[in-house]
XYZ file of C-alpha atoms in Angstrom:
677
model
C -38.442 10.868 10.997
C -33.862 11.404 11.721
C -32.528 14.278 13.304
C -30.907 16.918 12.234
C -27.708 17.921 14.437
C -29.528 15.250 16.757
C -32.552 18.432 17.037
C -36.490 17.624 15.407
C -37.024 18.560 11.362
C -39.803 19.364 10.224
C -40.328 18.543 6.254
C -41.107 20.734 4.184
C -45.570 20.376 2.782
C -46.109 21.161 -0.762
C -47.334 24.434 -2.121
C -50.877 24.705 -2.031
C -52.208 26.146 -5.242
C -49.670 23.052 -7.049
C -51.967 22.197 -10.666
C -51.641 19.322 -11.281
C -50.799 19.280 -14.504
C -47.353 21.465 -13.360
C -43.675 20.381 -13.495
C -41.997 20.562 -9.917
C -38.722 18.532 -8.673
C -39.491 15.717 -6.093
C -36.858 14.396 -3.706
C -37.454 10.445 -3.608
C -37.224 10.099 0.191
C -38.755 12.315 1.604
C -41.633 12.903 -1.292
C -40.591 17.119 -1.006
C -41.696 19.256 -3.824
C -40.187 22.010 -5.250
C -41.106 24.404 -8.127
C -37.898 26.119 -8.188
C -35.073 23.846 -9.399
C -31.796 25.729 -6.773
C -34.511 25.096 -3.759
C -34.453 21.315 -4.796
C -30.713 20.989 -4.661
C -29.895 23.122 -1.709
C -32.167 20.170 -0.298
C -30.812 17.753 -1.630
C -27.277 18.829 -0.170
C -28.981 18.935 3.294
C -30.055 15.177 2.928
C -26.679 14.692 1.358
C -24.449 15.919 4.293
C -23.342 13.971 7.313
C -24.785 16.135 9.850
C -28.274 13.839 10.481
C -29.099 11.499 13.256
C -30.145 7.985 13.636
C -33.444 8.602 15.665
C -34.172 5.366 17.499
C -30.325 4.640 17.020
C -28.389 6.763 17.870
C -26.448 6.626 14.589
C -24.882 9.884 14.033
C -22.438 11.063 11.315
C -25.478 9.533 8.725
C -26.586 11.150 5.273
C -30.374 11.915 5.900
C -30.944 8.332 3.655
C -28.959 6.715 5.996
C -30.719 7.519 8.579
C -34.105 6.653 7.676
C -32.486 2.812 6.447
C -31.361 2.588 9.518
C -34.070 3.803 11.104
C -36.686 1.494 8.916
C -34.105 -1.974 10.075
C -34.174 -0.806 14.600
C -38.123 -1.301 13.665
C -38.455 -3.577 12.130
C -36.517 -4.981 14.652
C -38.682 -4.191 17.819
C -41.594 -5.198 15.959
C -40.164 -8.432 16.017
C -40.405 -7.477 20.667
C -43.536 -9.757 21.751
C -47.125 -8.252 21.846
C -47.370 -9.771 25.653
C -44.630 -8.387 26.932
C -45.190 -4.744 25.658
C -47.652 -4.190 28.844
C -44.971 -4.950 31.638
C -42.397 -3.181 29.434
C -43.914 -0.496 28.690
C -45.315 -0.356 32.338
C -41.893 -0.172 33.779
C -40.602 2.368 31.001
C -43.199 5.711 31.916
C -41.838 7.979 34.236
C -38.752 5.526 34.776
C -36.001 8.386 35.548
C -33.224 6.231 34.852
C -30.370 6.547 32.111
C -30.887 4.311 28.790
C -28.270 1.666 29.617
C -29.016 1.889 33.541
C -33.134 1.525 32.219
C -32.295 -0.965 29.779
C -30.592 -3.646 32.102
C -33.032 -3.003 34.481
C -35.818 -4.166 32.292
C -33.908 -7.126 31.147
C -33.448 -8.187 34.456
C -36.342 -8.207 35.538
C -37.539 -10.002 32.193
C -35.410 -12.394 33.462
C -36.424 -13.271 36.278
C -40.261 -12.484 36.292
C -42.913 -14.617 34.796
C -45.267 -12.717 33.223
C -49.147 -13.770 31.515
C -48.960 -14.404 27.930
C -45.481 -15.279 28.124
C -44.790 -18.854 25.518
C -42.262 -21.488 27.595
C -42.011 -25.582 28.645
C -43.846 -27.349 31.492
C -43.297 -29.953 32.652
C -45.966 -33.146 31.910
C -45.736 -36.638 32.419
C -41.358 -36.424 33.149
C -41.720 -35.200 29.810
C -41.906 -31.073 28.188
C -44.512 -29.524 26.088
C -44.900 -26.086 25.081
C -47.349 -23.863 27.240
C -48.377 -20.225 27.944
C -49.069 -18.597 31.352
C -53.053 -17.703 31.958
C -53.344 -16.124 34.713
C -50.419 -15.601 37.400
C -51.759 -17.137 40.562
C -51.103 -16.230 44.570
C -51.586 -18.614 47.737
C -50.227 -17.788 50.978
C -46.946 -16.188 49.255
C -46.527 -19.598 46.637
C -46.999 -18.185 43.089
C -48.713 -20.864 41.341
C -49.416 -20.086 37.115
C -52.389 -21.527 35.877
C -50.970 -22.605 31.774
C -52.463 -23.912 28.953
C -49.979 -26.527 26.740
C -49.990 -25.942 22.766
C -50.432 -27.759 20.296
C -48.583 -27.747 16.598
C -50.859 -24.561 15.634
C -50.161 -22.769 19.197
C -53.653 -23.833 20.373
C -54.480 -24.330 24.269
C -55.766 -27.778 23.994
C -55.840 -28.161 28.433
C -55.246 -26.442 31.349
C -53.832 -26.812 34.579
C -51.870 -25.875 37.721
C -48.039 -25.555 38.170
C -45.628 -24.140 39.980
C -42.589 -22.534 39.425
C -39.882 -25.396 39.737
C -42.353 -27.178 37.295
C -41.950 -24.341 34.431
C -38.440 -24.397 31.754
C -37.948 -20.397 30.421
C -37.748 -20.604 26.055
C -34.320 -18.269 25.261
C -35.900 -14.856 25.368
C -36.008 -13.214 21.901
C -35.303 -9.575 22.843
C -31.119 -8.808 23.238
C -30.022 -5.500 25.077
C -29.568 -3.908 21.563
C -33.978 -4.967 20.581
C -34.876 -3.679 24.507
C -32.666 0.270 24.058
C -34.167 0.564 20.189
C -37.345 -0.394 21.857
C -37.107 2.651 24.400
C -36.194 4.896 21.698
C -39.524 3.639 19.828
C -42.139 3.492 21.765
C -41.115 7.100 23.993
C -41.697 10.749 23.733
C -38.759 12.253 25.758
C -36.405 11.252 27.571
C -35.268 11.711 31.797
C -37.797 10.968 32.651
C -39.095 8.934 29.382
C -42.966 9.122 28.366
C -44.747 6.368 26.355
C -46.302 7.854 23.447
C -49.564 8.870 24.585
C -51.335 5.840 22.024
C -48.862 3.249 23.100
C -50.146 3.868 26.623
C -54.133 4.422 25.902
C -53.670 1.306 24.080
C -51.877 -0.872 26.969
C -53.376 1.078 29.848
C -50.273 2.179 30.749
C -51.620 5.092 33.289
C -50.284 9.463 31.886
C -50.808 10.560 35.679
C -47.110 12.113 36.517
C -45.658 10.373 39.902
C -46.495 12.885 42.592
C -41.880 13.337 42.855
C -42.153 14.398 39.491
C -44.795 16.707 39.807
C -44.733 19.805 39.759
C -47.143 22.554 39.540
C -49.421 19.016 38.108
C -46.504 18.908 35.146
C -43.701 17.089 34.409
C -40.627 18.524 35.136
C -37.640 20.333 33.409
C -34.276 18.390 33.821
C -33.272 21.659 35.150
C -36.123 21.882 37.495
C -35.101 18.808 39.002
C -31.770 19.478 39.094
C -32.382 22.561 41.252
C -34.929 20.774 43.553
C -32.141 18.050 44.047
C -34.316 14.982 43.294
C -32.523 12.157 45.117
C -34.533 10.005 42.306
C -32.899 11.550 39.343
C -29.288 11.409 38.494
C -27.997 14.537 37.574
C -26.016 15.385 34.119
C -22.565 14.883 35.836
C -23.162 11.584 38.138
C -24.325 10.617 34.381
C -21.135 11.036 32.508
C -19.676 9.853 35.346
C -21.513 6.116 34.885
C -20.122 6.664 31.474
C -16.693 7.008 31.344
C -16.362 4.131 35.325
C -16.090 1.230 32.838
C -18.684 -1.693 35.445
C -17.940 -4.049 32.935
C -21.588 -6.741 32.444
C -22.061 -9.413 30.558
C -24.149 -8.461 26.928
C -25.615 -10.497 24.432
C -24.832 -9.412 21.290
C -27.387 -9.307 18.840
C -26.605 -11.586 15.311
C -25.310 -9.610 13.024
C -26.158 -11.252 8.847
C -24.114 -9.491 6.489
C -23.121 -7.543 4.303
C -25.104 -4.515 5.840
C -24.043 -0.814 4.923
C -20.444 -0.494 5.316
C -21.504 2.117 7.618
C -23.146 0.515 10.305
C -20.203 -1.702 10.364
C -18.225 -1.457 13.356
C -14.283 -3.394 14.283
C -14.163 -6.598 15.272
C -12.039 -9.029 16.939
C -12.718 -12.154 14.580
C -11.569 -9.030 11.609
C -8.206 -9.917 8.945
C -6.010 -7.122 9.486
C -7.366 -4.701 6.459
C -4.887 -2.845 4.112
C -4.521 1.210 4.879
C -6.104 3.066 1.454
C -3.233 4.032 -1.057
C -3.431 7.757 -0.734
C -5.325 9.137 -4.455
C -2.456 10.676 -7.060
C -4.781 14.934 -8.008
C -1.946 15.918 -9.666
C -4.406 16.606 -12.418
C -3.534 19.813 -14.790
C -6.643 21.132 -15.215
C -9.276 22.310 -12.306
C -10.638 19.729 -10.254
C -14.129 20.145 -10.252
C -12.780 19.972 -14.381
C -11.821 16.223 -13.945
C -15.099 15.172 -14.471
C -15.789 16.664 -17.961
C -11.819 15.953 -19.081
C -13.069 11.833 -18.493
C -16.841 12.373 -20.389
C -15.484 14.428 -23.627
C -12.127 11.959 -24.027
C -14.163 8.339 -23.551
C -16.880 9.558 -26.033
C -13.941 10.585 -28.530
C -12.488 7.693 -28.187
C -15.269 6.009 -28.244
C -16.435 7.358 -31.505
C -13.815 7.693 -32.998
C -14.435 5.450 -36.613
C -17.322 7.601 -36.418
C -15.838 11.080 -36.443
C -13.297 10.345 -37.895
C -11.158 11.516 -35.459
C -7.756 9.422 -34.691
C -7.215 8.475 -31.685
C -5.785 10.421 -28.341
C -4.515 9.243 -25.292
C -6.005 10.970 -22.384
C -2.715 12.740 -21.468
C -2.599 14.299 -24.662
C -5.926 15.552 -23.834
C -4.454 17.086 -21.038
C -1.932 18.551 -22.059
C -3.685 20.237 -24.881
C -6.991 21.455 -22.836
C -4.202 23.657 -20.934
C -1.382 24.445 -23.038
C -2.055 28.548 -24.706
C -1.387 28.586 -27.512
C -4.338 29.421 -30.745
C -4.830 26.537 -33.638
C -3.061 22.766 -31.678
C -4.003 20.172 -34.487
C -5.392 18.517 -31.245
C -7.661 20.672 -30.195
C -8.614 21.798 -34.157
C -9.058 18.014 -34.707
C -11.510 16.938 -31.846
C -13.839 20.466 -32.592
C -14.148 20.206 -36.107
C -14.655 15.983 -36.237
C -17.845 17.503 -33.910
C -18.632 20.542 -35.756
C -18.903 17.693 -38.783
C -20.902 15.516 -37.509
C -23.910 18.010 -36.741
C -23.732 19.728 -39.857
C -24.564 15.477 -41.995
C -27.411 15.493 -38.744
C -28.373 18.449 -41.476
C -30.156 19.672 -37.063
C -30.451 23.418 -36.214
C -26.483 23.952 -36.392
C -26.604 23.121 -39.692
C -29.655 25.124 -40.117
C -27.809 28.497 -39.239
C -24.673 28.842 -41.512
C -26.886 27.725 -43.888
C -28.200 31.314 -43.533
C -25.102 32.547 -42.748
C -24.419 30.585 -46.312
C -21.179 29.653 -44.782
C -19.061 26.405 -46.562
C -19.583 23.024 -45.100
C -15.818 22.436 -45.485
C -14.270 22.953 -41.880
C -10.477 24.351 -41.910
C -7.383 25.048 -39.409
C -8.516 28.369 -41.434
C -12.151 29.167 -40.149
C -12.934 26.796 -37.655
C -12.974 29.269 -35.058
C -16.237 30.270 -37.057
C -18.058 27.447 -36.875
C -17.506 27.303 -33.160
C -18.902 31.191 -32.989
C -22.019 30.138 -34.427
C -22.568 26.676 -32.220
C -22.212 29.341 -29.674
C -24.781 31.850 -30.448
C -26.937 29.256 -30.662
C -26.828 28.726 -27.330
C -28.294 30.324 -23.890
C -25.314 30.270 -22.163
C -23.292 33.981 -21.061
C -20.777 32.177 -19.798
C -19.914 30.574 -22.825
C -21.258 33.562 -24.877
C -19.548 36.408 -23.379
C -16.178 33.748 -24.435
C -17.488 34.877 -28.670
C -14.671 38.115 -28.530
C -12.020 36.409 -28.075
C -12.070 33.133 -29.765
C -12.906 35.604 -33.544
C -10.045 37.613 -32.356
C -7.971 33.429 -33.503
C -7.163 33.456 -28.920
C -8.672 30.615 -28.158
C -5.865 29.639 -26.208
C -6.175 32.069 -23.867
C -9.175 30.249 -22.623
C -9.762 29.171 -19.626
C -9.796 25.279 -18.642
C -12.370 25.092 -17.428
C -14.502 27.093 -20.253
C -12.487 25.208 -23.133
C -13.757 21.826 -21.384
C -17.576 23.334 -21.275
C -17.800 24.728 -24.907
C -16.769 20.910 -25.683
C -19.247 19.896 -23.425
C -22.023 20.853 -25.735
C -20.972 19.690 -28.350
C -20.996 16.159 -27.479
C -24.161 17.054 -25.989
C -25.883 17.620 -28.830
C -23.547 15.297 -30.343
C -25.714 12.926 -28.313
C -29.007 13.977 -30.464
C -27.649 13.600 -33.437
C -29.360 9.962 -36.090
C -25.997 8.845 -36.772
C -24.712 8.206 -32.935
C -27.866 6.724 -32.831
C -27.631 4.158 -35.317
C -24.763 3.477 -34.469
C -25.687 2.475 -30.851
C -28.459 0.609 -31.471
C -25.974 -1.635 -34.080
C -23.687 -1.937 -30.984
C -26.222 -3.230 -29.606
C -26.852 -5.942 -31.699
C -24.031 -7.327 -32.416
C -23.525 -7.670 -28.634
C -26.791 -9.488 -29.047
C -24.901 -11.764 -30.872
C -22.320 -12.336 -29.587
C -23.711 -12.999 -25.914
C -25.974 -15.542 -28.232
C -22.365 -17.124 -29.693
C -21.508 -16.630 -26.452
C -24.676 -18.646 -24.373
C -24.436 -21.810 -27.376
C -21.349 -22.205 -26.404
C -21.666 -22.656 -22.601
C -24.828 -24.813 -23.965
C -22.295 -27.007 -26.316
C -19.334 -27.281 -24.008
C -22.115 -29.160 -21.338
C -23.067 -31.089 -23.909
C -20.105 -32.585 -24.553
C -19.403 -32.815 -20.807
C -21.908 -34.724 -20.344
C -21.393 -37.288 -23.649
C -17.749 -37.557 -22.374
C -18.513 -38.744 -18.299
C -21.319 -41.624 -20.444
C -18.233 -42.743 -22.847
C -16.582 -42.237 -19.456
C -18.800 -44.871 -17.975
C -19.259 -46.661 -20.398
C -15.578 -47.478 -20.853
C -15.065 -48.717 -17.498
C -18.173 -51.831 -17.793
C -16.851 -52.826 -20.901
C -12.952 -53.136 -19.057
C -14.435 -54.887 -15.822
C -16.480 -57.080 -18.304
C -12.901 -58.329 -20.035
C -11.213 -58.754 -15.991
C -14.347 -61.089 -15.454
C -14.211 -63.499 -18.504
C -10.479 -63.420 -17.987
C -10.927 -64.680 -14.472
C -13.297 -67.050 -15.719
C -11.138 -68.758 -18.541
C -7.912 -69.187 -16.216
C -10.257 -70.746 -13.934
C -11.990 -72.947 -16.337
C -7.336 -73.874 -17.176
C -7.141 -74.765 -13.455
C -9.700 -77.026 -13.281
C -8.571 -79.015 -16.532
C -5.722 -79.138 -14.701
C -6.505 -80.776 -11.865
C -8.782 -82.862 -14.061
C -5.620 -84.179 -15.766
C -4.097 -85.084 -12.530
C -6.403 -87.577 -11.625
C -5.525 -89.177 -14.744
C -2.622 -92.167 -15.966
C 1.205 -90.981 -14.664
C 2.300 -92.358 -18.101
C 0.906 -89.367 -19.452
C 0.979 -86.792 -16.964
C 4.058 -85.395 -18.023
C 3.025 -84.985 -21.553
C -0.565 -84.159 -20.854
C 0.473 -81.426 -17.387
C 3.202 -80.489 -20.574
C 0.582 -79.305 -22.791
C -1.907 -78.113 -20.030
C 0.896 -76.118 -18.688
C 1.906 -73.926 -22.776
C -2.090 -73.606 -23.324
C -2.162 -71.908 -19.840
C 1.150 -69.587 -20.720
C -0.599 -69.304 -24.213
C -4.046 -68.250 -23.029
C -2.221 -66.078 -20.048
C -0.033 -64.918 -22.076
C -3.211 -63.725 -24.812
C -5.038 -62.649 -21.381
C -1.789 -60.894 -20.609
C -1.297 -58.870 -23.974
C -4.695 -57.889 -24.057
C -4.956 -56.424 -20.430
C -0.964 -55.496 -21.648
C -1.709 -53.987 -25.429
C -5.023 -52.369 -23.282
C -3.325 -50.819 -21.631
C -1.210 -49.484 -23.547
C -3.678 -48.532 -26.017
C -5.449 -47.075 -22.516
C -1.762 -45.073 -21.529
C -1.457 -43.475 -24.968
C -5.691 -43.045 -25.903
C -5.358 -41.107 -21.922
C -2.545 -39.287 -23.691
C -3.979 -38.759 -27.487
C -7.602 -37.348 -25.269
C -5.576 -35.083 -23.286
C -3.435 -33.528 -25.111
C -7.237 -33.483 -27.805
C -8.658 -32.247 -24.998
C -6.068 -29.397 -24.230
C -6.154 -28.466 -27.727
C -9.796 -28.282 -27.130
C -9.799 -26.802 -24.498
C -7.135 -23.792 -25.780
C -10.170 -23.455 -28.374
C -12.520 -23.142 -26.448
C -11.023 -20.685 -24.171
C -9.397 -18.342 -27.124
C -12.407 -18.105 -28.367
C -13.859 -17.292 -25.069
C -11.571 -14.351 -25.296
C -12.460 -13.718 -28.247
C -15.607 -13.291 -28.252
C -15.548 -10.957 -24.544
C -13.225 -8.497 -26.036
C -15.765 -8.089 -29.169
C -17.783 -7.128 -26.584
C -15.677 -4.962 -24.592
C -14.593 -2.791 -27.748
C -18.724 -2.526 -28.264
C -18.956 -1.440 -24.724
C -19.658 2.488 -25.332
C -21.504 2.647 -21.753
C -19.119 2.978 -19.138
C -20.520 1.658 -16.235
C -18.454 2.730 -12.797
C -17.143 -0.173 -10.794
C -18.669 0.039 -7.142
C -18.537 2.789 -4.325
C -16.395 2.467 -1.610
C -18.363 2.764 2.516
C -17.812 6.699 1.344
C -19.614 5.995 -1.848
C -16.872 7.303 -4.170
C -17.190 5.373 -7.078
C -14.542 3.759 -9.047
C -13.789 4.157 -12.725
C -11.759 1.870 -15.377
C -11.959 2.808 -18.742
C -10.441 1.026 -21.239
C -8.130 3.432 -22.606
C -6.819 3.776 -20.060
C -4.413 2.406 -17.110
C -5.849 4.688 -14.270
C -8.324 3.539 -11.710
C -9.935 6.911 -11.395
C -11.854 8.074 -8.044
C -14.804 10.620 -7.986
C -16.695 12.063 -4.669
C -19.989 11.730 -3.831
C -20.309 15.274 -4.773
C -18.480 14.726 -7.990
C -15.690 17.581 -6.455
C -12.407 15.438 -5.906
C -10.893 12.715 -8.148
C -7.605 10.443 -8.776
C -6.649 7.476 -9.398
C -4.116 5.322 -8.736
C -2.000 4.044 -11.676
C 0.129 0.769 -10.266
C -0.078 -2.865 -9.672
C 1.033 -2.291 -6.228
C -1.965 0.136 -5.456
C -4.549 -2.401 -6.266
C -2.946 -4.910 -4.448
C -3.269 -2.148 -1.134
C -6.887 -1.094 -2.592
C -8.017 -4.196 -1.748
C -6.774 -5.391 1.488
C -7.872 -2.271 2.188
C -11.447 -3.102 1.170
C -13.945 -4.868 3.903
C -16.318 -6.948 2.447
C -18.764 -6.552 5.491
C -19.973 -3.717 3.830
C -23.125 -4.183 1.115
C -20.708 -1.466 -0.921
C -17.237 -2.780 -0.968
C -18.359 -5.885 -0.995
C -19.732 -4.631 -4.472
C -16.365 -3.396 -5.088
C -13.839 -5.774 -4.071
C -15.762 -8.667 -6.372
C -16.211 -6.389 -9.245
C -12.089 -6.102 -8.884
C -11.921 -9.632 -7.872
C -13.130 -10.364 -11.141
C -11.005 -8.256 -13.922
C -7.853 -8.191 -11.375
C -5.645 -9.499 -14.384
C -7.256 -7.106 -16.491
C -7.054 -4.125 -14.594
C -2.558 -5.481 -13.343
C -1.911 -6.130 -17.105
C -3.568 -2.207 -18.248
C -2.001 -0.491 -15.567
C 1.305 -2.617 -15.687
C 0.840 -1.593 -19.399
C 1.001 2.322 -18.407
C 3.698 2.187 -15.737
C 5.621 0.254 -18.342
C 5.389 3.406 -21.384
C 5.604 5.986 -18.486
C 8.822 4.935 -17.552
C 9.693 3.986 -20.993
C 9.105 7.575 -21.865
C 11.261 8.642 -18.889
C 14.257 7.207 -19.931
C 14.150 8.499 -23.962
C 13.274 11.870 -22.178
C 16.597 11.350 -20.190
C 18.466 10.261 -23.149
C 17.083 13.296 -26.054
C 17.969 16.090 -22.477
C 21.560 14.342 -22.390
C 21.948 14.589 -26.122
C 20.567 18.072 -26.511
C 23.230 19.544 -24.238
C 25.675 17.807 -25.280
C 24.693 19.522 -29.136
C 23.867 22.817 -26.614
C 20.555 22.758 -28.167
C 16.922 22.861 -26.854
C 15.278 19.241 -26.833
C 12.557 18.264 -29.879
C 11.145 14.946 -29.214
C 10.566 14.561 -25.344
C 7.471 12.700 -25.032
C 5.739 15.209 -22.363
C 5.223 17.560 -25.769
C 4.345 14.612 -27.994
C 0.786 16.297 -28.116
C 1.792 18.725 -30.554
C 2.328 16.948 -32.830
C -0.773 15.056 -33.695
C -1.665 14.292 -36.704
C -5.607 13.614 -37.474
C -4.534 10.243 -39.680
C -8.488 9.929 -40.162
C -9.094 13.426 -40.963
C -11.781 13.537 -43.904
C -10.174 14.670 -47.300
C-alpha cells in the first residue's frame, strides 16, 4: 500500500447500504466506491498528486498509481528470492538495530561466507563438477562438512555424499543488494529495530520475543526511549546522518534493468547520450489558459465537418481572435453559431420542437441569430449560461467573456455530435477508410509478389548466362584439339590447314565474343531499361501509396495525441494547424511549439529508456517529415504576414491613413462562401 507523505494511508470502505442496481463512481485502481461525483473527483485528484511514496523501494514524489506499479514490480523481484534462504535471512532481520544499508550489507556478506541447508550449488565428483544441494550441515571436531544430494536434470536427488567446503563451488547468487533491500522492506512491519511480519515469523519459525536489551516493561522500546536509555547497539539519528554523509564506497552489484521502464523510474547512467534541453513552450494564447482545450476542440470540429455544416473553413488564429473580439455580429462568430443551429434544426431534435412551439421561421439570418441561440440556451440546465440570456438578447454577445462564448459553442458542438447527420457522415468516413486500407493491403501484397517474381527471373537469367559461357568454353576446347591434330599432318598442307583453322577459330571466337559482347551490351541496355522501368514503377507505387495515405488522413476525424512525456503531458498535432500543442496532465496548462528547431530539440530531449517518451519519440520520428513541413509552412506564412503588415504600415504612414489590410485583422473580413442560400 503506497504511503501518503511517507505515512500509512487508509482506503475508504464501500457504503454499507449500497444497492446492487445503484449507479456509483469507482476509482479504477483502488476499487473505492462513491455516490457523490464531487467526492469521487476530489479523491481522484488526491491520487494524481505527487505526494505518494512506494512502501517497498522508498521512492517518493510519485502519484498513487505510479507508487502501486513500483510496489508491484518490487514485489515481483522479492518473490524471486530463494525459498531456502528465507528462514536464515529473516532470522538476521528480526530485531536488528542496524540501519537499512548496514543490515543489507551484513546479510549480503553472511550469505557470501556461509552455506545454508537447501541451497543449490556445484560439487566436485570424480574430477568433474555436478549440480548438488546441501541436505545437512555436519560439525566434526571444528571441521564443518556437508551432506549433499546430487541432482539430475529435473533437480531431483539421485545420490548423496558427504564433502568438505573445498569440494563445493558456489553459483552466482540469484539476489543483489537491491533485492535484499526490497525484501527487508516487504517482510517487516517496523524499522529500528526491524520486526518481521507475524505471519512470516510463524511460517519460518522466527522468534517473536524481543531480546532483553530491547525490552522495556516487556515491549520493544520506542526510538525515543532507546535514545534516552543510551543503548550502545542502537545508532542514534545523528550517527545515522553522519554515516550517510560520509561516503565510504563499497562495491555494489548493479541489477541489470530491462528498458524501457516507467519514465519516472529512469535514473541517469554513465552511458547515456547527452540529451538536449527541453525547449520552453510558447503560451501566448489570447483566451484564458483553461479555455484552450475548448478552443481547439470546437475549431477542430468545425474544420472536420465544414462541408456538412456548409461553413467555409477558418484558421485557428482567426477563430481565437474572433472569440476575444468585443464587437457583436462578427461574421465568423455568427456563421459558426448559425451553422451549428441549422444542423440541429435539420435533425428535427428537441431543439427543432422548441422553436416550432415558438412558431419561429427555420431560416437563421444575421438579424435573428441571437434569438435562436437564446432558444437553445433556455433548453439547458446550466445557470452560468442561462444567466447571460439578457446580454445576448440585447445584442451585446461580443461583451461576453471568452470562457462563456466557448462554453456556449461547446454545448452546441456536443449536441451536434448526437445528430443523425454527423453519425451518417462518420459511418461514411469509416467505410471509406476501410476501402482505402484494403486497397493499401492489396498494393503491399502485389509488391511482395512482384519482388518474388523478379528474384526468380534474376536467378533464371544468371543460370542461362552460366550455361552459355560453359558451351563457349567447350567449343573453344574442341577447336584447340583440332589444331593439335593438324600439327601432326603433313607439313606441306600445314600452312593452309593452320590458316584455315585459324580463320575458323577466329570466326568462332568472334561469334562467341559477338554473342557475349552483344549479350553484354544487351544486358547493359536491358539493365538500363529495367532500372528506368523499375524506378518509374517505384515512383508510381510511392505516389499511389502517398495518395492513399493523404485520402485516409482526410477521412480521419478523431484526433489522437502523438504521445506523452515522462510527466504525462500530452502532445497534439492537428492536420490543419502547423503547431505542436502540449497539454498538462490536469488539462489546465497548455503551450505549443511552432518551429522545426523546437521539434528537433524536443526529439533530442526525449529519453528512450522511459516507456512514454520512447513511444512519443517513435511517433515523432515516424511523422517527422509531415510535422516539420507543417511547422515550416506555418513559419513561412507568419513571416509573409509580418512583411505584408510592415508594407501596409509604411504605405499608410505615407498617406497618413490607418492601415486597413493588416493580416492581424483578417478575421474581420471572413465570408462564408459555402453559406446556404
